[in-house]
């Protein structure tokens, strides 16, 4: 059994993820569901051999020291893959995420057109949030691609690992990978401020230091895009503020209220017909009222502003889910399961 042949088959079957773990055959995630292949059951020795095939000497050394490693892997003529190798119960397992070779055009993603307005900004912070596997990287790659094609700016991306490959277009674009090009998001972001960027993509705001530098970057005239594993604008804002110690939180509220331009929260749902997945999206566009609520620690009131400002392009997760349900794309059950405000969802369904 060859790892490349497993990955090629997964690509042809339109899988999003591949799991390689001892005791079971290779498993694909297709349209959100796990599917076992008919291949042989994997042994720890087989999986370790796969690991050695896809890692270089330095990567394998890091894996032995830390017990896990992230990197990218590519098969010419097939696709690129985001890879996480990790140790479990004394042996190795591998999780692959398939990354399309070409950046999907924005119009094919099913996202609200208003998101393209974020690509026209000169400064500020735009966050794309959602659970793992919800398409955040694809959304950001698509927005960066729009900027790359339409604006003459310098774009720096900081990723762990690099997923979509961008080529210089109207913009120049430099992509740095955590672990191989730089040590950490914080180090890379600090350095980026000395590299004359106009636009900075931070793959993930994982810690206090990275968040603090990202806020400073947005405050000093840069357009910063990043992600968080949250659902909903209010929860995203609260998560950022809660990272900081209590004595700093009011200052962070003021800073965030000044630089934040928008929060996009997204979830991927299996289509009702089983043929692929669709995205449900919440969009908050920061206006003066929302800036005041952030500053005054009244984020719990943000949801009502999103509900009543659809004409500005805002939409709640529930409104997005209802739209997908009424168009026959998702089931009523899924619409409820993915909602964050059940009372509001019930009112929308009854209207």
CSV table of C-alpha atoms in Angstrom, one decimal:
chain,number,residue,atom,x,y,z
A,1,UNK,CA,0.0,0.0,0.0
A,2,UNK,CA,1.4,3.4,-1.0
A,3,UNK,CA,0.5,6.7,0.7
A,4,UNK,CA,0.3,8.6,-2.6
A,5,UNK,CA,-2.1,6.1,-4.1
A,6,UNK,CA,-4.3,6.5,-1.0
A,7,UNK,CA,-4.3,10.3,-1.4
A,8,UNK,CA,-4.9,10.1,-5.1
A,9,UNK,CA,-8.0,7.9,-4.6
A,10,UNK,CA,-9.3,10.3,-1.9
A,11,UNK,CA,-8.9,13.2,-4.2
A,12,UNK,CA,-10.8,11.4,-7.0
A,13,UNK,CA,-13.6,10.6,-4.6
A,14,UNK,CA,-13.9,14.3,-3.6
A,15,UNK,CA,-12.9,13.6,0.0
A,16,UNK,CA,-12.0,16.6,2.2
A,17,UNK,CA,-9.9,14.7,4.7
A,18,UNK,CA,-8.1,11.4,5.0
A,19,UNK,CA,-7.4,9.6,8.3
A,20,UNK,CA,-4.5,7.2,8.5
A,21,UNK,CA,-4.4,5.4,11.9
A,22,UNK,CA,-3.4,1.8,13.0
A,23,UNK,CA,-6.2,-0.8,13.5
A,24,UNK,CA,-8.5,0.4,10.7
A,25,UNK,CA,-8.1,0.9,6.9
A,26,UNK,CA,-7.6,4.4,5.5
A,27,UNK,CA,-10.8,6.5,6.1
A,28,UNK,CA,-12.0,9.4,4.0
A,29,UNK,CA,-14.3,12.2,5.0
A,30,UNK,CA,-16.7,12.7,2.1
A,31,UNK,CA,-19.3,15.5,2.3
A,32,UNK,CA,-18.9,15.6,6.1
A,33,UNK,CA,-19.2,11.9,6.7
A,34,UNK,CA,-16.5,9.3,7.5
A,35,UNK,CA,-16.2,6.5,4.9
A,36,UNK,CA,-14.0,3.4,5.4
A,37,UNK,CA,-12.1,2.2,2.3
A,38,UNK,CA,-11.8,-1.5,1.3
A,39,UNK,CA,-8.0,-1.4,1.8
A,40,UNK,CA,-6.2,-3.5,4.3
A,41,UNK,CA,-6.2,-2.7,8.0
A,42,UNK,CA,-3.2,-0.5,8.8
A,43,UNK,CA,-0.5,-1.6,11.3
A,44,UNK,CA,1.7,0.8,13.3
A,45,UNK,CA,4.6,-0.2,11.2
A,46,UNK,CA,2.8,0.7,8.0
A,47,UNK,CA,1.7,4.1,9.3
A,48,UNK,CA,5.3,4.9,10.5
A,49,UNK,CA,6.5,4.0,7.0
A,50,UNK,CA,4.0,6.4,5.5
A,51,UNK,CA,5.2,9.1,8.0
A,52,UNK,CA,8.8,8.6,6.9
A,53,UNK,CA,7.7,8.9,3.2
A,54,UNK,CA,6.1,12.3,3.7
A,55,UNK,CA,8.5,13.9,6.2
A,56,UNK,CA,12.1,15.1,5.8
A,57,UNK,CA,14.8,14.5,8.4
A,58,UNK,CA,14.1,17.7,10.3
A,59,UNK,CA,10.4,17.3,10.4
A,60,UNK,CA,10.7,13.7,11.7
A,61,UNK,CA,13.1,14.9,14.4
A,62,UNK,CA,10.5,17.6,15.5
A,63,UNK,CA,7.8,14.9,15.5
A,64,UNK,CA,9.9,12.7,17.8
A,65,UNK,CA,10.5,15.6,20.1
A,66,UNK,CA,7.1,17.1,20.3
A,67,UNK,CA,4.7,14.3,19.5
A,68,UNK,CA,3.0,16.2,16.6
A,69,UNK,CA,3.8,18.3,13.6
A,70,UNK,CA,2.0,20.3,11.0
A,71,UNK,CA,3.2,20.7,7.4
A,72,UNK,CA,2.1,20.7,3.8
A,73,UNK,CA,2.6,17.9,1.3
A,74,UNK,CA,2.0,17.9,-2.5
A,75,UNK,CA,1.5,15.3,-5.2
A,76,UNK,CA,2.3,16.8,-8.6
A,77,UNK,CA,-0.7,16.8,-10.9
A,78,UNK,CA,-3.1,15.9,-8.1
A,79,UNK,CA,-3.3,18.3,-5.1
A,80,UNK,CA,-1.7,19.8,-2.1
A,81,UNK,CA,-2.5,18.5,1.4
A,82,UNK,CA,-2.4,20.1,4.9
A,83,UNK,CA,-0.9,17.4,7.2
A,84,UNK,CA,-0.9,16.8,10.9
A,85,UNK,CA,1.1,13.8,12.2
A,86,UNK,CA,0.6,12.9,15.8
A,87,UNK,CA,1.6,10.2,18.3
A,88,UNK,CA,-1.1,8.2,20.0
A,89,UNK,CA,-0.8,5.1,22.2
A,90,UNK,CA,2.8,4.7,21.2
A,91,UNK,CA,2.3,4.8,17.4
A,92,UNK,CA,1.6,7.5,14.8
A,93,UNK,CA,-1.6,8.6,13.1
A,94,UNK,CA,-1.9,11.1,10.2
A,95,UNK,CA,-4.7,13.5,9.3
A,96,UNK,CA,-4.6,15.0,5.8
A,97,UNK,CA,-6.8,17.9,4.6
A,98,UNK,CA,-7.0,18.2,0.8
A,99,UNK,CA,-6.2,21.7,-0.5
A,100,UNK,CA,-7.4,22.5,-4.0
A,101,UNK,CA,-4.5,23.5,-6.3
A,102,UNK,CA,-6.5,26.5,-7.6
A,103,UNK,CA,-8.1,29.1,-5.4
A,104,UNK,CA,-11.8,28.8,-5.8
A,105,UNK,CA,-13.4,32.0,-7.2
A,106,UNK,CA,-15.3,34.0,-4.6
A,107,UNK,CA,-18.6,33.6,-6.6
A,108,UNK,CA,-18.5,29.8,-6.3
A,109,UNK,CA,-18.3,29.7,-2.5
A,110,UNK,CA,-21.9,30.7,-1.7
A,111,UNK,CA,-20.8,33.6,0.5
A,112,UNK,CA,-22.6,36.9,0.8
A,113,UNK,CA,-21.4,39.4,-1.8
A,114,UNK,CA,-20.9,42.0,0.9
A,115,UNK,CA,-17.8,40.2,2.0
A,116,UNK,CA,-16.0,41.6,-1.1
A,117,UNK,CA,-16.3,45.1,0.5
A,118,UNK,CA,-13.7,44.0,3.1
A,119,UNK,CA,-11.1,43.7,0.3
A,120,UNK,CA,-11.4,47.4,-0.5
A,121,UNK,CA,-10.4,48.5,3.1
A,122,UNK,CA,-7.0,50.2,3.7
A,123,UNK,CA,-6.7,49.3,7.4
A,124,UNK,CA,-8.4,47.5,10.2
A,125,UNK,CA,-9.1,44.0,11.4
A,126,UNK,CA,-11.3,41.5,9.6
A,127,UNK,CA,-12.0,38.1,11.3
A,128,UNK,CA,-13.3,34.9,9.7
A,129,UNK,CA,-14.4,32.5,12.4
A,130,UNK,CA,-15.9,29.0,12.7
A,131,UNK,CA,-15.2,25.5,13.8
A,132,UNK,CA,-12.4,23.4,12.3
A,133,UNK,CA,-13.2,22.4,8.8
A,134,UNK,CA,-15.7,25.1,8.2
A,135,UNK,CA,-13.9,26.7,5.2
A,136,UNK,CA,-12.2,29.6,6.9
A,137,UNK,CA,-8.9,29.2,5.0
A,138,UNK,CA,-10.8,29.0,1.7
A,139,UNK,CA,-12.8,32.1,2.4
A,140,UNK,CA,-9.6,34.1,3.3
A,141,UNK,CA,-7.7,32.7,0.3
A,142,UNK,CA,-10.5,33.9,-1.9
A,143,UNK,CA,-10.5,37.4,-0.4
A,144,UNK,CA,-6.7,37.7,-0.6
A,145,UNK,CA,-7.0,36.6,-4.3
A,146,UNK,CA,-9.4,39.4,-5.0
A,147,UNK,CA,-7.0,41.9,-3.4
A,148,UNK,CA,-4.1,40.3,-5.4
A,149,UNK,CA,-5.9,40.8,-8.7
A,150,UNK,CA,-7.4,44.2,-8.1
A,151,UNK,CA,-5.0,46.3,-5.9
A,152,UNK,CA,-1.3,47.2,-6.2
A,153,UNK,CA,-0.3,46.4,-2.6
A,154,UNK,CA,2.2,44.3,-0.7
A,155,UNK,CA,0.5,41.2,0.9
A,156,UNK,CA,2.2,39.0,3.5
A,157,UNK,CA,0.6,35.8,4.7
A,158,UNK,CA,1.6,33.9,7.8
A,159,UNK,CA,0.3,30.4,7.8
A,160,UNK,CA,0.7,27.0,9.6
A,161,UNK,CA,1.2,25.5,7.2
A,162,UNK,CA,0.9,27.3,3.9
A,163,UNK,CA,-2.3,26.1,2.2
A,164,UNK,CA,-3.3,27.9,-1.0
A,165,UNK,CA,-0.4,29.1,-3.1
A,166,UNK,CA,-0.7,32.7,-4.4
A,167,UNK,CA,1.1,34.1,-7.4
A,168,UNK,CA,2.2,37.7,-7.8
A,169,UNK,CA,-0.5,39.6,-9.7
A,170,UNK,CA,-1.3,43.3,-9.4
A,171,UNK,CA,-0.1,42.9,-5.9
A,172,UNK,CA,3.2,41.3,-4.7
A,173,UNK,CA,2.6,38.5,-2.2
A,174,UNK,CA,5.0,36.8,0.2
A,175,UNK,CA,3.9,33.7,2.1
A,176,UNK,CA,5.7,32.5,5.2
A,177,UNK,CA,5.2,29.1,6.9
A,178,UNK,CA,5.4,28.7,10.6
A,179,UNK,CA,8.1,26.2,11.5
A,180,UNK,CA,10.1,26.4,8.3
A,181,UNK,CA,10.2,30.2,7.4
A,182,UNK,CA,9.7,31.5,10.9
A,183,UNK,CA,9.4,30.3,14.5
A,184,UNK,CA,5.9,31.5,15.5
A,185,UNK,CA,3.0,33.7,14.5
A,186,UNK,CA,4.0,36.3,17.0
A,187,UNK,CA,7.6,36.4,15.7
A,188,UNK,CA,6.5,36.5,12.0
A,189,UNK,CA,3.9,39.2,12.7
A,190,UNK,CA,6.4,41.4,14.6
A,191,UNK,CA,8.8,41.0,11.7
A,192,UNK,CA,6.1,41.7,9.1
A,193,UNK,CA,5.6,45.2,10.5
A,194,UNK,CA,9.2,45.9,9.3
A,195,UNK,CA,8.6,44.5,5.9
A,196,UNK,CA,6.4,47.3,4.4
A,197,UNK,CA,3.2,45.3,4.2
A,198,UNK,CA,-0.2,46.8,3.2
A,199,UNK,CA,-2.2,43.6,3.9
A,200,UNK,CA,-1.3,40.9,6.4
A,201,UNK,CA,-3.0,37.5,6.7
A,202,UNK,CA,-2.4,35.8,10.1
A,203,UNK,CA,-3.5,32.2,9.8
A,204,UNK,CA,-4.7,32.0,13.4
A,205,UNK,CA,-4.7,34.3,16.4
A,206,UNK,CA,-3.7,31.7,18.9
A,207,UNK,CA,-2.3,33.6,21.9
A,208,UNK,CA,-2.2,36.9,23.7
A,209,UNK,CA,1.0,38.0,22.0
A,210,UNK,CA,-0.2,37.4,18.5
A,211,UNK,CA,-3.5,39.1,19.2
A,212,UNK,CA,-1.8,42.1,20.7
A,213,UNK,CA,0.5,42.5,17.7
A,214,UNK,CA,-2.4,42.0,15.3
A,215,UNK,CA,-4.4,44.8,16.9
A,216,UNK,CA,-1.3,47.1,16.8
A,217,UNK,CA,-0.8,46.3,13.1
A,218,UNK,CA,-4.4,47.1,12.3
A,219,UNK,CA,-4.1,50.3,14.4
A,220,UNK,CA,-1.0,51.5,12.6
A,221,UNK,CA,-2.6,51.5,9.1
A,222,UNK,CA,-2.5,47.9,7.9
A,223,UNK,CA,-5.4,45.7,6.8
A,224,UNK,CA,-5.2,42.5,8.9
A,225,UNK,CA,-7.2,39.3,8.2
A,226,UNK,CA,-7.2,36.4,10.7
A,227,UNK,CA,-9.2,33.5,12.1
A,228,UNK,CA,-10.6,32.3,15.4
A,229,UNK,CA,-12.4,29.1,16.3
A,230,UNK,CA,-15.6,30.8,17.5
A,231,UNK,CA,-19.1,31.0,16.2
A,232,UNK,CA,-20.8,34.4,16.3
A,233,UNK,CA,-19.6,38.0,16.4
A,234,UNK,CA,-20.2,38.6,20.1
A,235,UNK,CA,-18.5,35.4,21.2
A,236,UNK,CA,-15.5,36.3,19.0
A,237,UNK,CA,-15.1,39.7,20.6
A,238,UNK,CA,-15.5,38.3,24.1
A,239,UNK,CA,-12.9,35.6,23.3
A,240,UNK,CA,-10.3,38.1,22.2
A,241,UNK,CA,-10.9,40.3,25.3
A,242,UNK,CA,-10.9,37.3,27.7
A,243,UNK,CA,-7.4,36.3,26.5
A,244,UNK,CA,-6.0,39.4,28.3
A,245,UNK,CA,-5.7,39.8,32.1
A,246,UNK,CA,-8.5,41.8,33.7
A,247,UNK,CA,-6.4,45.0,34.2
A,248,UNK,CA,-5.8,45.2,30.4
A,249,UNK,CA,-9.3,44.3,29.2
A,250,UNK,CA,-10.8,47.8,29.1
A,251,UNK,CA,-7.8,49.1,27.0
A,252,UNK,CA,-8.3,46.1,24.6
A,253,UNK,CA,-12.0,46.9,24.3
A,254,UNK,CA,-11.1,50.4,23.3
A,255,UNK,CA,-8.5,49.3,20.8
A,256,UNK,CA,-10.7,46.6,19.3
A,257,UNK,CA,-13.7,49.0,19.0
A,258,UNK,CA,-11.4,51.2,16.9
A,259,UNK,CA,-9.8,48.7,14.6
A,260,UNK,CA,-12.4,46.0,14.1
A,261,UNK,CA,-14.1,46.2,10.7
A,262,UNK,CA,-16.0,43.0,10.5
A,263,UNK,CA,-16.6,39.4,11.7
A,264,UNK,CA,-17.6,36.6,9.4
A,265,UNK,CA,-18.7,33.4,11.1
A,266,UNK,CA,-19.3,30.3,9.0
A,267,UNK,CA,-20.4,26.7,9.3
A,268,UNK,CA,-20.5,24.0,6.6
A,269,UNK,CA,-23.6,21.8,6.4
A,270,UNK,CA,-24.3,18.7,4.4
A,271,UNK,CA,-26.7,19.4,1.6
A,272,UNK,CA,-30.2,17.9,1.9
A,273,UNK,CA,-29.6,15.8,-1.3
A,274,UNK,CA,-26.2,14.5,0.1
A,275,UNK,CA,-24.3,16.0,-2.9
A,276,UNK,CA,-21.7,18.2,-1.2
A,277,UNK,CA,-21.9,20.9,1.5
A,278,UNK,CA,-23.2,24.4,1.7
A,279,UNK,CA,-22.0,27.3,3.9
A,280,UNK,CA,-24.1,29.2,6.4
A,281,UNK,CA,-22.7,32.6,7.2
A,282,UNK,CA,-23.1,35.3,9.8
A,283,UNK,CA,-21.8,38.7,8.9
A,284,UNK,CA,-21.2,41.6,11.2
A,285,UNK,CA,-20.1,44.9,9.7
A,286,UNK,CA,-18.8,47.2,12.4
A,287,UNK,CA,-20.8,50.5,12.6
A,288,UNK,CA,-20.7,53.3,15.2
A,289,UNK,CA,-23.4,51.5,17.3
A,290,UNK,CA,-21.4,48.3,17.5
A,291,UNK,CA,-18.2,50.2,18.3
A,292,UNK,CA,-19.9,51.7,21.3
A,293,UNK,CA,-21.2,48.3,22.4
A,294,UNK,CA,-17.7,46.9,22.3
A,295,UNK,CA,-16.2,49.8,24.2
A,296,UNK,CA,-19.0,49.6,26.8
A,297,UNK,CA,-18.7,45.8,27.3
A,298,UNK,CA,-22.3,45.3,26.0
A,299,UNK,CA,-21.5,42.7,23.3
A,300,UNK,CA,-24.6,40.8,24.3
A,301,UNK,CA,-26.6,43.5,22.4
A,302,UNK,CA,-24.7,43.0,19.1
A,303,UNK,CA,-26.9,40.2,17.9
A,304,UNK,CA,-30.0,42.5,17.9
A,305,UNK,CA,-28.1,45.1,15.7
A,306,UNK,CA,-27.1,42.4,13.2
A,307,UNK,CA,-30.8,41.2,13.1
A,308,UNK,CA,-32.0,44.7,12.2
A,309,UNK,CA,-29.3,45.8,9.8
A,310,UNK,CA,-29.8,43.5,6.8
A,311,UNK,CA,-29.8,46.5,4.5
A,312,UNK,CA,-26.2,47.2,5.4
A,313,UNK,CA,-25.3,43.6,4.5
A,314,UNK,CA,-25.4,42.1,8.0
A,315,UNK,CA,-27.0,38.7,8.5
A,316,UNK,CA,-27.3,36.4,11.5
A,317,UNK,CA,-26.5,32.7,11.4
A,318,UNK,CA,-30.2,32.0,11.9
A,319,UNK,CA,-31.2,34.1,9.0
A,320,UNK,CA,-28.6,32.4,6.8
A,321,UNK,CA,-29.8,28.9,7.9
A,322,UNK,CA,-33.5,29.8,7.3
A,323,UNK,CA,-32.5,31.0,3.8
A,324,UNK,CA,-30.8,27.7,3.1
A,325,UNK,CA,-33.7,25.7,4.5
A,326,UNK,CA,-36.3,27.7,2.4
A,327,UNK,CA,-34.3,27.1,-0.7
A,328,UNK,CA,-34.4,23.4,-0.1
A,329,UNK,CA,-30.6,23.1,0.4
A,330,UNK,CA,-30.6,21.8,4.1
A,331,UNK,CA,-33.1,20.0,6.3
A,332,UNK,CA,-35.2,21.7,9.0
A,333,UNK,CA,-33.4,19.5,11.6
A,334,UNK,CA,-29.9,20.8,10.5
A,335,UNK,CA,-31.2,24.4,10.4
A,336,UNK,CA,-32.0,24.0,14.2
A,337,UNK,CA,-28.9,22.0,15.0
A,338,UNK,CA,-26.6,24.6,13.7
A,339,UNK,CA,-28.4,27.6,15.1
A,340,UNK,CA,-27.0,29.6,18.0
A,341,UNK,CA,-30.2,31.4,19.0
A,342,UNK,CA,-33.0,28.8,19.1
A,343,UNK,CA,-35.7,31.3,20.1
A,344,UNK,CA,-34.9,33.6,17.2
A,345,UNK,CA,-34.8,30.6,14.9
A,346,UNK,CA,-38.3,29.6,16.0
A,347,UNK,CA,-39.6,33.1,15.4
A,348,UNK,CA,-38.1,33.1,11.9
A,349,UNK,CA,-39.7,29.8,11.1
A,350,UNK,CA,-43.1,31.0,12.3
A,351,UNK,CA,-43.0,34.2,10.4
